[in-house]
Amino acid sequence: LVQYFTIAIGMSIVLSCEEHYTKVVTYDDNGAIDKVYFIDKDSTKQGGFTVYYPNGRISSTAKYTDGNLRDTIFYYTDDEKNEIKMKEKYSANGYVYYIDYYHNNKPSQEGTYYNENRNKTGIWKNYDEEGNLRLSKEYKIIDGEEYTNQLWVMSPNGDTLNEGASMRYKINKDRIHVLDSIGMLFQTNVSTFPEEDSAQVQVVLPQDYIQYNFNTDFSNRPKPIKGSSEHTGIDVVTIPSLKDHKNPPKSTIDPVDYNKTVLLYWKPRRVGKDTIRGFFEEYTTYKVIENDPDPNSKNPDREITQVLSKPMYFEFPIEVVRN
């Protein structure tokens, strides 16, 4: 066994041959082992990678293949138990499954994020120390940024509390004939606004779906141009609630729920596999008094109407066939 000693800035490195990889040991300023890992002849990380606390306990372990993280990073507590406190499982598509733990080894939270910018995506779950699910959040990437799409708050027995913001929806089929239509039902599950009775709902879909669809991050949705009546993005069609619809589709839904329900039949004409994207929007209007900045105004206090809205984005796969 031959050893080589190399001095580097802030650390010393010991290299030793082990099978067809080279073992690298680095030390901190106090002489304690900092990292142990392996490299190939091109100095590319291969195999196990271990990081240590200054007291010698393991801080984290990982595995590299051709210089890239593969499989799972395990993070450990800095105490006598030195047990796992967090895991990050890496996948080839750039997504990472994350989970961390309480001291009793029960999960605290879990979910998936995109490794490049650590934006959360999909459903993230939060638990109490007894292991009960207490909070769930659905994340979407909107305009390239992390966005909380829906939020559910649970009681210890698993019931959903009237807190958060969420919708429920039902699609009657995901494979249709080119002359057929898809029935879609959207309804407020938990209202965004405290005064639920005052909120209105609508569903927004691309107007010319054959030619245009929303981008995966909905960045081409309509956005007003400041100081103009025009907007950027694609044209859309807005379907109001059953309460506000001029000619609502026939429904067995209780009229009490008309103000929070949108029912529609959509006829995609683009043959093949596709994804329908849109958003269910809950909104409310209120009036405020605003001071006119013009000192000569005859009406210095004017009443204006403002709108608060909460879009909840959705997408689901469909297949349109000719026969």
Coordinates of C-alpha atoms in Angstrom, one line a residue:
L1 CA 0.0 0.0 0.0
V2 CA 1.5 3.3 -1.2
Q3 CA 0.5 6.6 0.3
Y4 CA 0.9 10.1 -1.1
F5 CA 0.7 13.3 0.9
T6 CA -0.3 16.5 -0.9
I7 CA -0.7 20.0 0.7
A8 CA -3.7 22.1 -0.4
I9 CA -5.0 25.4 0.8
G10 CA -7.0 24.9 4.0
M11 CA -6.7 21.1 4.0
S12 CA -4.4 18.1 3.6
I13 CA -5.2 15.2 1.3
V14 CA -4.1 11.5 1.7
L15 CA -4.4 9.4 -1.4
S16 CA -4.3 5.6 -1.4
C17 CA -5.1 3.1 -4.1
E18 CA -8.1 0.9 -3.4
E19 CA -9.2 -1.4 -6.2
H20 CA -9.5 0.8 -9.3
Y21 CA -10.5 4.0 -7.5
T22 CA -8.4 6.3 -5.3
K23 CA -9.5 7.1 -1.8
V24 CA -9.3 10.8 -0.8
V25 CA -9.3 11.9 2.9
T26 CA -9.5 15.6 3.7
Y27 CA -8.9 17.1 7.1
D28 CA -10.2 20.3 8.8
D29 CA -7.9 22.9 10.4
N30 CA -7.8 21.0 13.7
G31 CA -6.6 17.8 12.1
A32 CA -10.0 15.9 12.3
I33 CA -11.2 14.0 9.3
D34 CA -13.6 16.2 7.2
K35 CA -14.4 14.1 4.1
V36 CA -13.7 10.7 2.7
Y37 CA -14.5 9.9 -0.9
F38 CA -13.2 8.2 -4.1
I39 CA -12.1 9.4 -7.4
D40 CA -11.1 7.8 -10.7
K41 CA -8.0 8.4 -12.8
D42 CA -9.6 11.6 -14.2
S43 CA -10.3 12.9 -10.6
T44 CA -14.0 12.4 -11.0
K45 CA -15.9 11.3 -7.9
Q46 CA -17.0 7.7 -8.0
G47 CA -18.7 5.7 -5.2
G48 CA -19.2 6.6 -1.6
F49 CA -18.8 10.1 -0.2
T50 CA -18.8 10.6 3.6
V51 CA -18.7 13.9 5.5
Y52 CA -17.9 14.0 9.3
Y53 CA -18.6 16.3 12.2
P54 CA -15.5 17.7 13.9
N55 CA -16.1 15.2 16.7
G56 CA -15.8 12.3 14.3
R57 CA -19.5 11.4 14.0
I58 CA -20.8 11.0 10.5
S59 CA -22.6 14.1 9.2
S60 CA -23.8 12.7 5.8
T61 CA -23.2 9.9 3.3
A62 CA -23.8 9.9 -0.4
K63 CA -22.9 8.0 -3.6
Y64 CA -21.5 9.4 -6.8
T65 CA -21.4 8.0 -10.3
D66 CA -19.3 9.8 -12.9
G67 CA -19.2 12.9 -10.7
N68 CA -23.0 13.1 -10.3
L69 CA -25.0 12.5 -7.2
R70 CA -26.9 9.2 -7.5
D71 CA -29.4 7.5 -5.2
T72 CA -29.7 9.1 -1.7
I73 CA -27.9 11.5 0.6
F74 CA -28.4 10.6 4.3
Y75 CA -27.9 13.4 6.9
Y76 CA -27.3 12.4 10.5
T77 CA -27.8 14.0 13.9
D78 CA -24.8 15.3 15.9
D79 CA -25.5 13.3 19.1
E80 CA -24.8 9.9 20.6
K81 CA -27.5 8.2 18.5
N82 CA -26.1 9.7 15.3
E83 CA -29.4 8.7 13.6
I84 CA -30.8 9.8 10.3
K85 CA -32.4 13.2 10.5
M86 CA -33.0 13.9 6.7
K87 CA -32.8 12.2 3.4
E88 CA -32.6 13.5 -0.2
K89 CA -33.1 11.0 -3.0
Y90 CA -31.9 12.2 -6.4
S91 CA -33.3 11.0 -9.7
A92 CA -31.9 11.2 -13.2
N93 CA -34.6 13.8 -14.3
G94 CA -33.3 16.4 -11.9
Y95 CA -36.0 16.0 -9.2
V96 CA -35.2 15.2 -5.5
Y97 CA -37.4 13.5 -3.0
Y98 CA -36.9 15.1 0.4
I99 CA -37.9 13.8 3.9
D100 CA -36.8 14.9 7.4
Y101 CA -37.5 13.4 10.8
Y102 CA -38.3 14.3 14.4
H103 CA -36.1 12.9 17.1
N104 CA -38.5 10.0 17.5
N105 CA -37.8 8.9 13.9
K106 CA -41.2 9.9 12.7
P107 CA -41.4 12.0 9.5
S108 CA -41.7 15.8 9.9
Q109 CA -42.2 16.7 6.2
E110 CA -41.8 15.1 2.8
G111 CA -42.0 16.2 -0.8
T112 CA -40.2 16.7 -4.1
Y113 CA -38.2 19.7 -5.4
Y114 CA -36.4 20.4 -8.6
N115 CA -32.6 20.3 -7.8
E116 CA -31.5 23.1 -10.2
N117 CA -33.3 25.8 -8.3
R118 CA -34.8 23.9 -5.3
N119 CA -38.4 24.9 -6.3
K120 CA -40.9 22.6 -4.6
T121 CA -43.4 20.8 -6.8
G122 CA -46.3 18.4 -6.3
I123 CA -47.7 17.6 -2.8
W124 CA -45.7 18.3 0.3
K125 CA -46.9 16.8 3.6
N126 CA -46.3 18.0 7.1
Y127 CA -46.8 15.7 10.2
D128 CA -46.9 16.3 13.9
E129 CA -44.6 14.3 16.3
E130 CA -47.2 11.6 16.7
G131 CA -47.2 10.9 12.9
N132 CA -50.5 12.6 12.1
L133 CA -50.8 14.4 8.8
R134 CA -51.5 18.0 9.7
L135 CA -50.8 20.1 6.6
S136 CA -50.6 19.4 2.9
K137 CA -49.5 21.9 0.2
E138 CA -49.6 21.4 -3.5
Y139 CA -46.9 23.4 -5.3
K140 CA -46.8 24.3 -9.0
I141 CA -44.1 26.1 -11.0
I142 CA -45.8 29.2 -12.3
D143 CA -43.8 31.8 -14.4
G144 CA -40.7 29.8 -13.5
E145 CA -41.3 30.3 -9.7
E146 CA -42.5 28.1 -6.9
Y147 CA -46.2 28.7 -6.3
T148 CA -48.5 27.4 -3.5
N149 CA -51.4 26.1 -5.6
Q150 CA -53.6 24.5 -2.9
L151 CA -53.4 24.1 0.9
W152 CA -55.2 21.6 3.2
V153 CA -55.1 21.8 7.0
M154 CA -56.0 18.6 8.9
S155 CA -57.2 17.8 12.4
P156 CA -55.4 15.0 14.3
N157 CA -58.1 12.6 13.3
G158 CA -57.5 13.3 9.6
D159 CA -60.5 15.6 8.9
T160 CA -59.9 18.5 6.6
L161 CA -60.5 21.8 8.4
N162 CA -62.1 24.9 6.9
E163 CA -58.7 26.5 6.5
G164 CA -56.4 26.9 3.5
A165 CA -57.4 27.0 -0.1
S166 CA -58.4 24.1 -2.3
M167 CA -60.7 22.9 -5.1
R168 CA -62.1 19.5 -6.0
Y169 CA -62.7 18.5 -9.6
K170 CA -63.9 15.5 -11.6
I171 CA -63.2 14.7 -15.2
N172 CA -65.6 12.1 -16.7
K173 CA -63.1 10.6 -19.2
D174 CA -59.6 10.9 -20.4
R175 CA -59.9 9.2 -23.8
I176 CA -62.5 10.5 -26.2
H177 CA -63.6 10.3 -29.8
V178 CA -62.8 13.4 -31.9
L179 CA -66.5 14.3 -32.1
D180 CA -67.1 13.7 -28.4
S181 CA -66.7 16.0 -25.4
I182 CA -65.3 15.9 -21.9
G183 CA -67.4 16.7 -18.9
M184 CA -65.6 18.7 -16.2
L185 CA -66.8 19.7 -12.8
F186 CA -64.9 22.1 -10.6
Q187 CA -66.0 23.2 -7.1
T188 CA -64.6 25.1 -4.2
N189 CA -63.4 22.7 -1.5
V190 CA -62.0 25.2 1.1
S191 CA -62.5 28.8 0.2
T192 CA -59.5 31.2 0.1
F193 CA -61.6 34.0 1.5
P194 CA -63.1 34.2 5.0
E195 CA -66.5 35.3 3.8
E196 CA -67.0 32.3 1.5
D197 CA -70.6 33.4 0.5
S198 CA -69.2 36.5 -1.1
A199 CA -66.6 34.7 -3.3
Q200 CA -67.3 33.9 -6.9
V201 CA -65.6 31.3 -9.1
Q202 CA -64.8 30.7 -12.7
V203 CA -62.7 28.4 -14.9
V204 CA -60.3 29.8 -17.5
L205 CA -59.2 27.7 -20.5
P206 CA -57.5 28.5 -23.8
Q207 CA -60.0 29.9 -26.3
D208 CA -58.5 28.3 -29.4
Y209 CA -57.3 25.1 -27.8
I210 CA -56.5 23.5 -31.3
Q211 CA -53.9 26.1 -31.9
Y212 CA -52.8 27.2 -28.4
N213 CA -52.4 25.7 -25.0
F214 CA -51.1 27.1 -21.7
N215 CA -47.4 26.6 -21.2
T216 CA -46.3 24.1 -18.5
D217 CA -45.7 27.1 -16.2
F218 CA -48.7 29.0 -17.5
S219 CA -46.4 32.0 -18.4
N220 CA -48.5 32.7 -21.5
R221 CA -51.7 33.2 -19.6
P222 CA -53.3 36.7 -20.1
K223 CA -51.6 39.5 -18.1
P224 CA -52.8 43.1 -18.4
I225 CA -50.5 45.7 -20.0
K226 CA -50.2 48.6 -17.6
G227 CA -52.0 51.7 -18.9
S228 CA -53.7 49.8 -21.6
S229 CA -56.8 47.7 -22.2
E230 CA -54.7 45.1 -24.0
H231 CA -53.1 42.0 -22.5
T232 CA -50.2 39.8 -23.2
G233 CA -50.6 36.0 -23.5
I234 CA -53.1 33.8 -25.4
D235 CA -56.8 34.5 -25.6
V236 CA -58.9 32.5 -23.2
V237 CA -62.5 31.5 -22.6
T238 CA -64.0 32.1 -19.1
I239 CA -66.7 29.8 -17.8
P240 CA -68.6 31.3 -14.9
S241 CA -70.2 29.4 -12.0
L242 CA -73.6 27.8 -12.3
K243 CA -75.0 30.7 -10.4
D244 CA -73.7 33.3 -12.9
H245 CA -74.0 31.2 -16.1
K246 CA -76.6 32.6 -18.5
N247 CA -77.5 29.2 -19.8
P248 CA -76.1 26.6 -17.3
P249 CA -75.7 23.0 -18.2
K250 CA -78.2 20.6 -16.7
S251 CA -77.0 19.4 -13.4
T252 CA -78.1 17.4 -10.3
I253 CA -76.0 19.7 -8.1
D254 CA -77.8 21.3 -5.1
P255 CA -78.6 24.9 -6.0
V256 CA -77.1 25.9 -2.7
D257 CA -73.7 25.1 -4.2
Y258 CA -74.2 26.9 -7.5
N259 CA -72.1 29.9 -6.5
K260 CA -69.0 27.7 -6.0
T261 CA -69.4 25.2 -8.9
V262 CA -68.4 25.4 -12.5
L263 CA -69.7 22.7 -14.9
L264 CA -68.7 22.6 -18.5
Y265 CA -68.3 20.3 -21.5
W266 CA -65.1 20.8 -23.4
K267 CA -64.5 19.6 -27.0
P268 CA -60.8 19.2 -27.8
R269 CA -60.3 18.6 -31.5
R270 CA -56.5 18.0 -31.6
V271 CA -56.0 14.2 -32.3
G272 CA -53.5 12.4 -30.2
K273 CA -52.2 12.5 -26.6
D274 CA -52.2 15.9 -25.0
T275 CA -52.6 17.8 -21.8
I276 CA -55.5 20.2 -21.0
R277 CA -54.3 23.1 -18.8
G278 CA -56.3 25.8 -17.1
F279 CA -57.1 27.3 -13.8
F280 CA -60.0 27.5 -11.4
E281 CA -60.2 31.0 -10.0
E282 CA -61.9 32.1 -6.9
Y283 CA -62.3 35.8 -6.5
T284 CA -64.1 38.5 -4.5
T285 CA -64.7 42.2 -4.9
Y286 CA -64.8 44.9 -2.3
K287 CA -65.0 48.6 -2.2
V288 CA -62.5 51.0 -0.6
I289 CA -62.3 54.7 -0.2
E290 CA -59.3 56.3 -1.9
N291 CA -58.0 59.8 -1.6
D292 CA -57.8 61.7 -4.9
P293 CA -54.2 63.1 -5.2
D294 CA -55.5 66.1 -7.1
P295 CA -55.8 69.0 -4.5
N296 CA -58.4 70.7 -6.7
S297 CA -60.7 67.6 -6.9
K298 CA -64.3 68.2 -6.0
N299 CA -64.5 64.6 -4.7
P300 CA -61.3 64.0 -2.7
D301 CA -62.7 60.7 -1.3
R302 CA -63.7 58.4 -4.0
E303 CA -65.0 54.9 -3.8
I304 CA -63.3 52.3 -6.0
T305 CA -63.8 48.6 -6.5
Q306 CA -60.9 46.2 -6.0
V307 CA -60.7 42.5 -6.8
L308 CA -58.8 39.8 -4.9
S309 CA -58.4 36.5 -6.6
K310 CA -56.8 33.1 -6.1
P311 CA -56.1 31.0 -9.2
M312 CA -55.6 27.2 -8.7
Y313 CA -53.9 25.7 -11.7
F314 CA -54.7 22.2 -13.0
E315 CA -53.6 20.0 -15.8
F316 CA -54.6 16.5 -16.8
P317 CA -53.7 14.2 -19.7
I318 CA -56.2 13.3 -22.5
E319 CA -56.2 11.3 -25.7
V320 CA -58.3 12.2 -28.7
V321 CA -58.9 9.4 -31.3
R322 CA -60.5 9.4 -34.7
N323 CA -62.4 6.1 -34.2

